[in-house]
PDB file of C-alpha atoms in Angstrom:
ATOM      1  CA  MET G 244      -0.054  -0.046   0.000  1.00  0.00           C
ATOM      2  CA  PHE G 245       1.322   3.376  -1.055  1.00  0.00           C
ATOM      3  CA  LYS G 246       0.032   6.585   0.478  1.00  0.00           C
ATOM      4  CA  HIS G 247       1.137   9.769  -1.089  1.00  0.00           C
ATOM      5  CA  ILE G 248       0.766  12.826   1.052  1.00  0.00           C
ATOM      6  CA  CYS G 249       0.836  16.520   0.557  1.00  0.00           C
ATOM      7  CA  VAL G 250       4.139  18.259   0.778  1.00  0.00           C
ATOM      8  CA  VAL G 251       5.059  21.008   3.282  1.00  0.00           C
ATOM      9  CA  SER G 252       6.913  24.149   2.994  1.00  0.00           C
ATOM     10  CA  SER G 253       9.008  23.820   6.267  1.00  0.00           C
ATOM     11  CA  VAL G 254       9.405  21.597   9.469  1.00  0.00           C
ATOM     12  CA  GLU G 255       7.693  24.189  11.406  1.00  0.00           C
ATOM     13  CA  THR G 256       4.427  24.034   9.397  1.00  0.00           C
ATOM     14  CA  MET G 257       4.225  20.237   8.938  1.00  0.00           C
ATOM     15  CA  THR G 258       0.922  18.730   8.408  1.00  0.00           C
ATOM     16  CA  ILE G 259       0.045  15.077   7.322  1.00  0.00           C
ATOM     17  CA  ALA G 260      -2.373  14.479   4.684  1.00  0.00           C
ATOM     18  CA  LYS G 261      -2.723  10.867   3.398  1.00  0.00           C
ATOM     19  CA  HIS G 262      -5.053  11.274   0.401  1.00  0.00           C
ATOM     20  CA  PHE G 263      -4.790   8.226  -1.838  1.00  0.00           C
ATOM     21  CA  SER G 264      -3.442   4.678  -2.051  1.00  0.00           C
ATOM     22  CA  LEU G 265      -2.040   2.563  -4.824  1.00  0.00           C
ATOM     23  CA  ASP G 266      -1.081  -1.133  -5.205  1.00  0.00           C
ATOM     24  CA  LEU G 267       2.698  -1.535  -5.731  1.00  0.00           C
ATOM     25  CA  ILE G 268       2.764  -5.346  -6.173  1.00  0.00           C
ATOM     26  CA  ASP G 269       2.881  -5.142  -9.861  1.00  0.00           C
ATOM     27  CA  PHE G 270       6.255  -3.827 -11.276  1.00  0.00           C
ATOM     28  CA  LYS G 271       5.906  -5.336 -14.763  1.00  0.00           C
ATOM     29  CA  ARG G 272       4.493  -2.280 -16.694  1.00  0.00           C
ATOM     30  CA  GLN G 273       6.768  -0.604 -18.894  1.00  0.00           C
ATOM     31  CA  ASP G 274       6.052   3.054 -18.309  1.00  0.00           C
ATOM     32  CA  SER G 275       7.837   5.075 -15.696  1.00  0.00           C
ATOM     33  CA  ILE G 276       7.313   5.028 -12.064  1.00  0.00           C
ATOM     34  CA  THR G 277       6.023   8.665 -12.149  1.00  0.00           C
ATOM     35  CA  LYS G 278       3.397   7.982 -14.855  1.00  0.00           C
ATOM     36  CA  ARG G 279       2.514   4.581 -13.343  1.00  0.00           C
ATOM     37  CA  TYR G 280       1.692   5.721  -9.827  1.00  0.00           C
ATOM     38  CA  GLY G 281       0.900   9.423 -10.536  1.00  0.00           C
ATOM     39  CA  PHE G 282       3.714  10.232  -8.276  1.00  0.00           C
ATOM     40  CA  ASN G 283       5.357  13.186 -10.197  1.00  0.00           C
ATOM     41  CA  LEU G 284       7.813  14.958  -8.210  1.00  0.00           C
ATOM     42  CA  LYS G 285       8.463  17.422 -10.982  1.00  0.00           C
ATOM     43  CA  LYS G 286       5.314  19.393  -9.848  1.00  0.00           C
ATOM     44  CA  TRP G 287       7.130  20.135  -6.669  1.00  0.00           C
ATOM     45  CA  GLN G 288      10.261  21.650  -8.174  1.00  0.00           C
ATOM     46  CA  LEU G 289       9.344  25.174  -7.944  1.00  0.00           C
ATOM     47  CA  ASP G 290      12.835  26.205  -8.719  1.00  0.00           C
ATOM     48  CA  SER G 291      14.243  23.931 -11.285  1.00  0.00           C
ATOM     49  CA  SER G 292      17.791  24.744 -10.349  1.00  0.00           C
ATOM     50  CA  LYS G 293      17.321  22.857  -7.119  1.00  0.00           C
ATOM     51  CA  ALA G 294      17.134  19.512  -9.186  1.00  0.00           C
ATOM     52  CA  SER G 295      21.020  19.432  -9.121  1.00  0.00           C
ATOM     53  CA  SER G 296      21.246  20.618  -5.509  1.00  0.00           C
ATOM     54  CA  PHE G 297      20.308  17.340  -4.101  1.00  0.00           C
ATOM     55  CA  ALA G 298      22.920  14.683  -4.800  1.00  0.00           C
ATOM     56  CA  SER G 299      22.434  11.810  -2.236  1.00  0.00           C
ATOM     57  CA  LEU G 300      19.729   9.692  -0.876  1.00  0.00           C
ATOM     58  CA  VAL G 301      20.156   8.528   2.738  1.00  0.00           C
ATOM     59  CA  ILE G 302      18.215   5.567   4.134  1.00  0.00           C
ATOM     60  CA  HIS G 303      17.555   5.363   7.824  1.00  0.00           C
ATOM     61  CA  TYR G 304      15.519   3.325  10.352  1.00  0.00           C
ATOM     62  CA  ILE G 305      13.352   4.616  13.180  1.00  0.00           C
ATOM     63  CA  SER G 306      11.001   3.129  15.782  1.00  0.00           C
ATOM     64  CA  LEU G 307       9.388   4.906  18.745  1.00  0.00           C
ATOM     65  CA  PRO G 308       9.440   3.794  21.277  1.00  0.00           C
ATOM     66  CA  PRO G 309      12.444   1.662  20.330  1.00  0.00           C
ATOM     67  CA  GLU G 310      11.392  -1.704  18.873  1.00  0.00           C
ATOM     68  CA  GLN G 311       7.743  -0.931  18.896  1.00  0.00           C
ATOM     69  CA  PHE G 312       5.959  -0.259  15.639  1.00  0.00           C
ATOM     70  CA  GLY G 313       2.596   1.060  14.474  1.00  0.00           C
ATOM     71  CA  GLU G 314       2.015   3.961  16.791  1.00  0.00           C
ATOM     72  CA  HIS G 315       1.676   7.665  15.901  1.00  0.00           C
ATOM     73  CA  PHE G 316       4.720   8.675  17.786  1.00  0.00           C
ATOM     74  CA  ILE G 317       7.070   9.063  14.819  1.00  0.00           C
ATOM     75  CA  ASP G 318       4.539  11.443  13.198  1.00  0.00           C
ATOM     76  CA  ASP G 319       4.612  13.359  16.393  1.00  0.00           C
ATOM     77  CA  PHE G 320       8.425  13.319  16.830  1.00  0.00           C
ATOM     78  CA  PHE G 321       8.995  14.753  13.190  1.00  0.00           C
ATOM     79  CA  GLN G 322       6.353  17.362  13.819  1.00  0.00           C
ATOM     80  CA  GLY G 323       7.939  18.410  17.108  1.00  0.00           C
ATOM     81  CA  LYS G 324       5.062  17.574  19.209  1.00  0.00           C
ATOM     82  CA  LEU G 325       6.043  14.292  20.837  1.00  0.00           C
ATOM     83  CA  ASP G 326       4.803  14.226  24.463  1.00  0.00           C
ATOM     84  CA  PRO G 327       7.818  13.397  26.605  1.00  0.00           C
ATOM     85  CA  ASN G 328       5.568  12.107  29.315  1.00  0.00           C
ATOM     86  CA  LEU G 329       4.203   9.149  27.395  1.00  0.00           C
ATOM     87  CA  HIS G 330       7.345   6.976  27.535  1.00  0.00           C
ATOM     88  CA  PRO G 331      10.747   7.185  29.467  1.00  0.00           C
ATOM     89  CA  TYR G 332      12.681   7.127  26.226  1.00  0.00           C
ATOM     90  CA  PHE G 333      10.729  10.215  25.022  1.00  0.00           C
ATOM     91  CA  GLN G 334      12.358  12.207  27.907  1.00  0.00           C
ATOM     92  CA  GLU G 335      15.791  11.456  26.440  1.00  0.00           C
ATOM     93  CA  ILE G 336      14.937  12.772  23.089  1.00  0.00           C
ATOM     94  CA  LYS G 337      12.618  15.603  24.074  1.00  0.00           C
ATOM     95  CA  ASP G 338      15.057  18.338  23.070  1.00  0.00           C
ATOM     96  CA  LEU G 339      15.965  16.855  19.610  1.00  0.00           C
ATOM     97  CA  ARG G 340      14.697  18.659  16.514  1.00  0.00           C
ATOM     98  CA  VAL G 341      14.949  16.275  13.578  1.00  0.00           C
ATOM     99  CA  SER G 342      13.001  15.442  10.444  1.00  0.00           C
ATOM    100  CA  ALA G 343      13.163  13.236   7.413  1.00  0.00           C
ATOM    101  CA  HIS G 344      11.699  13.896   4.043  1.00  0.00           C
ATOM    102  CA  CYS G 345       9.603  10.642   4.172  1.00  0.00           C
ATOM    103  CA  LEU G 346       8.730   7.731   6.391  1.00  0.00           C
ATOM    104  CA  ILE G 347       7.792   4.380   5.065  1.00  0.00           C
ATOM    105  CA  ASN G 348       5.904   2.327   7.783  1.00  0.00           C
ATOM    106  CA  ARG G 349       5.647  -1.467   8.197  1.00  0.00           C
ATOM    107  CA  GLN G 350       2.742  -1.589   5.798  1.00  0.00           C
ATOM    108  CA  GLY G 351       4.585   0.337   3.143  1.00  0.00           C
ATOM    109  CA  GLU G 352       2.755   3.415   3.521  1.00  0.00           C
ATOM    110  CA  ILE G 353       4.712   6.615   2.649  1.00  0.00           C
ATOM    111  CA  THR G 354       4.308   9.792   4.774  1.00  0.00           C
ATOM    112  CA  GLN G 355       6.050  12.937   3.554  1.00  0.00           C
ATOM    113  CA  TYR G 356       7.085  15.436   6.256  1.00  0.00           C
ATOM    114  CA  VAL G 357       9.345  17.936   4.220  1.00  0.00           C
ATOM    115  CA  ASN G 358       9.148  19.140   0.617  1.00  0.00           C
ATOM    116  CA  PHE G 359      11.845  17.503  -1.348  1.00  0.00           C
ATOM    117  CA  ASN G 360      13.205  20.921  -2.326  1.00  0.00           C
ATOM    118  CA  ASP G 361      13.779  21.791   1.359  1.00  0.00           C
ATOM    119  CA  MET G 362      16.429  20.552   3.757  1.00  0.00           C
ATOM    120  CA  ALA G 363      15.443  18.013   6.248  1.00  0.00           C
ATOM    121  CA  TRP G 364      17.395  17.503   9.602  1.00  0.00           C
ATOM    122  CA  HIS G 365      17.970  13.837   9.218  1.00  0.00           C
ATOM    123  CA  ALA G 366      21.709  13.303   8.835  1.00  0.00           C
ATOM    124  CA  GLY G 367      23.498  15.206  11.850  1.00  0.00           C
ATOM    125  CA  LEU G 368      27.321  14.955  11.723  1.00  0.00           C
ATOM    126  CA  SER G 369      27.993  13.414   8.482  1.00  0.00           C
ATOM    127  CA  ASN G 370      30.445  13.042   5.465  1.00  0.00           C
ATOM    128  CA  PHE G 371      29.570  11.621   2.132  1.00  0.00           C
ATOM    129  CA  GLU G 372      32.570  11.237  -0.369  1.00  0.00           C
ATOM    130  CA  GLY G 373      34.463  13.997   1.436  1.00  0.00           C
ATOM    131  CA  ARG G 374      31.599  16.508   1.712  1.00  0.00           C
ATOM    132  CA  GLU G 375      30.216  17.263   5.170  1.00  0.00           C
ATOM    133  CA  LYS G 376      26.738  18.447   6.203  1.00  0.00           C
ATOM    134  CA  CYS G 377      24.745  15.962   4.369  1.00  0.00           C
ATOM    135  CA  ASN G 378      21.509  17.543   5.234  1.00  0.00           C
ATOM    136  CA  GLU G 379      22.397  20.336   2.806  1.00  0.00           C
ATOM    137  CA  PHE G 380      22.522  18.040  -0.284  1.00  0.00           C
ATOM    138  CA  SER G 381      20.633  14.818   0.614  1.00  0.00           C
ATOM    139  CA  ILE G 382      17.170  13.454   0.830  1.00  0.00           C
ATOM    140  CA  GLY G 383      16.455  11.436   3.896  1.00  0.00           C
ATOM    141  CA  ILE G 384      14.003   8.344   3.841  1.00  0.00           C
ATOM    142  CA  GLU G 385      13.023   6.648   7.215  1.00  0.00           C
ATOM    143  CA  LEU G 386      11.975   3.051   7.332  1.00  0.00           C
ATOM    144  CA  GLU G 387       9.952   2.194  10.311  1.00  0.00           C
ATOM    145  CA  GLY G 388      12.171  -0.589  11.860  1.00  0.00           C
ATOM    146  CA  SER G 389      15.195  -1.284  14.019  1.00  0.00           C
ATOM    147  CA  ASN G 390      18.551  -3.312  14.095  1.00  0.00           C
ATOM    148  CA  ASN G 391      16.681  -6.330  15.406  1.00  0.00           C
ATOM    149  CA  HIS G 392      13.940  -6.869  12.774  1.00  0.00           C
ATOM    150  CA  PRO G 393      13.965  -7.453   9.031  1.00  0.00           C
ATOM    151  CA  PHE G 394      12.080  -4.971   6.876  1.00  0.00           C
ATOM    152  CA  THR G 395       8.904  -5.915   5.228  1.00  0.00           C
ATOM    153  CA  GLN G 396       8.417  -6.743   1.500  1.00  0.00           C
ATOM    154  CA  ALA G 397       5.904  -3.864   1.447  1.00  0.00           C
ATOM    155  CA  GLN G 398       8.561  -1.422   2.631  1.00  0.00           C
ATOM    156  CA  TYR G 399      10.923  -2.614  -0.103  1.00  0.00           C
ATOM    157  CA  GLU G 400       8.223  -2.147  -2.777  1.00  0.00           C
ATOM    158  CA  SER G 401       7.461   1.225  -1.598  1.00  0.00           C
ATOM    159  CA  LEU G 402      11.025   2.267  -1.194  1.00  0.00           C
ATOM    160  CA  ILE G 403      11.783   1.112  -4.912  1.00  0.00           C
ATOM    161  CA  ALA G 404       8.869   3.204  -6.171  1.00  0.00           C
ATOM    162  CA  LEU G 405       9.953   6.255  -4.109  1.00  0.00           C
ATOM    163  CA  THR G 406      13.591   5.898  -5.061  1.00  0.00           C
ATOM    164  CA  GLN G 407      12.909   5.751  -8.896  1.00  0.00           C
ATOM    165  CA  ALA G 408      10.541   8.751  -8.538  1.00  0.00           C
ATOM    166  CA  ILE G 409      13.118  10.768  -6.678  1.00  0.00           C
ATOM    167  CA  GLN G 410      15.892   9.651  -9.139  1.00  0.00           C
ATOM    168  CA  THR G 411      13.615  10.890 -12.093  1.00  0.00           C
ATOM    169  CA  ALA G 412      13.183  14.234 -10.422  1.00  0.00           C
ATOM    170  CA  TYR G 413      16.750  14.549  -9.184  1.00  0.00           C
ATOM    171  CA  PRO G 414      18.957  12.822 -11.744  1.00  0.00           C
ATOM    172  CA  ALA G 415      22.187  13.529  -9.723  1.00  0.00           C
ATOM    173  CA  ILE G 416      21.154  10.913  -7.203  1.00  0.00           C
ATOM    174  CA  THR G 417      22.337   7.861  -9.125  1.00  0.00           C
ATOM    175  CA  ASP G 418      22.497   4.330  -7.739  1.00  0.00           C
ATOM    176  CA  GLU G 419      25.959   4.947  -6.486  1.00  0.00           C
ATOM    177  CA  ARG G 420      24.851   8.007  -4.406  1.00  0.00           C
ATOM    178  CA  ILE G 421      22.299   5.998  -2.414  1.00  0.00           C
ATOM    179  CA  THR G 422      23.679   5.318   1.090  1.00  0.00           C
ATOM    180  CA  GLY G 423      22.914   4.533   4.708  1.00  0.00           C
ATOM    181  CA  HIS G 424      23.145   6.654   7.685  1.00  0.00           C
ATOM    182  CA  GLN G 425      25.679   4.161   9.065  1.00  0.00           C
ATOM    183  CA  HIS G 426      27.899   5.102   6.034  1.00  0.00           C
ATOM    184  CA  ILE G 427      27.875   8.778   6.390  1.00  0.00           C
ATOM    185  CA  SER G 428      28.088   8.750  10.179  1.00  0.00           C
ATOM    186  CA  PRO G 429      30.243   5.765  10.894  1.00  0.00           C
ATOM    187  CA  GLY G 430      30.646   4.723  14.566  1.00  0.00           C
ATOM    188  CA  ARG G 431      27.784   7.136  15.544  1.00  0.00           C
ATOM    189  CA  LYS G 432      24.880   5.513  13.662  1.00  0.00           C
ATOM    190  CA  GLN G 433      24.112   1.922  12.499  1.00  0.00           C
ATOM    191  CA  ASP G 434      20.890   2.341  10.443  1.00  0.00           C
ATOM    192  CA  PRO G 435      19.499   1.027   8.227  1.00  0.00           C
ATOM    193  CA  GLY G 436      21.313  -1.846   9.992  1.00  0.00           C
ATOM    194  CA  GLN G 437      22.097  -5.460   9.578  1.00  0.00           C
ATOM    195  CA  TYR G 438      18.656  -6.459   8.190  1.00  0.00           C
ATOM    196  CA  PHE G 439      18.560  -4.007   5.315  1.00  0.00           C
ATOM    197  CA  ALA G 440      19.040  -6.027   2.244  1.00  0.00           C
ATOM    198  CA  TRP G 441      21.247  -3.572   0.145  1.00  0.00           C
ATOM    199  CA  ASP G 442      21.767  -6.100  -2.666  1.00  0.00           C
ATOM    200  CA  TYR G 443      18.203  -6.946  -2.966  1.00  0.00           C
ATOM    201  CA  TYR G 444      17.337  -3.242  -3.033  1.00  0.00           C
ATOM    202  CA  LYS G 445      20.002  -2.400  -5.698  1.00  0.00           C
ATOM    203  CA  GLN G 446      19.018  -5.300  -7.863  1.00  0.00           C
ATOM    204  CA  LEU G 447      15.336  -4.370  -7.890  1.00  0.00           C
ATOM    205  CA  LEU G 448      16.235  -0.764  -8.639  1.00  0.00           C
ATOM    206  CA  ILE G 449      18.094  -2.139 -11.790  1.00  0.00           C
ATOM    207  CA  LYS G 450      15.549  -4.586 -12.700  1.00  0.00           C
ATOM    208  CA  ASN G 451      12.675  -2.356 -12.596  1.00  0.00           C
ATOM    209  CA  ARG G 452      14.560   0.252 -14.473  1.00  0.00           C
ATOM    210  CA  ASN G 453      15.261  -2.087 -17.330  1.00  0.00           C
ATOM    211  CA  LYS G 454      11.787  -3.197 -17.708  1.00  0.00           C
TER     212      LYS G 454
END
């Protein structure tokens, strides 16, 4: 299940509006992801020069509380309204102000929090190919998950569709420029972790692009 939501202009004014769903099971059709799913990122490129500004895609995982799935807490966290009194762990992160461009939950639903043309605060201290401050030139996608659980097939299917749509709109983001948080912040981060199937993901990207 793929839920495409309305974009927002900034982290401070985030809203979540899931307004349609699409079946991602069939990848056999020959037309593009953007045409196939009505997921056309080009309409969000208010400044066409920004297409070359984003040159990396960073994959993460998140669960709130840790190791628990299916609640609304990730939405609240990325919108800056997480109630710290609802769980002891929330007290530890109450002063953090972070966001990702998108979240893919365990059912494969995609929620967008930040316009792809805007910077999201997802990478922190980071370095990609010698370039620091990855927030300034990367798109961040969070998968609902942890280092102790495999990701779902629905998540991979949605991630493939979303990745290909992003690559269509931002051609500088080649397959070689897709990375994990653990790679740009080694020793500090471990996501998307041991259960993210990089080979499977990259093979699907190539397979579906060639169809």
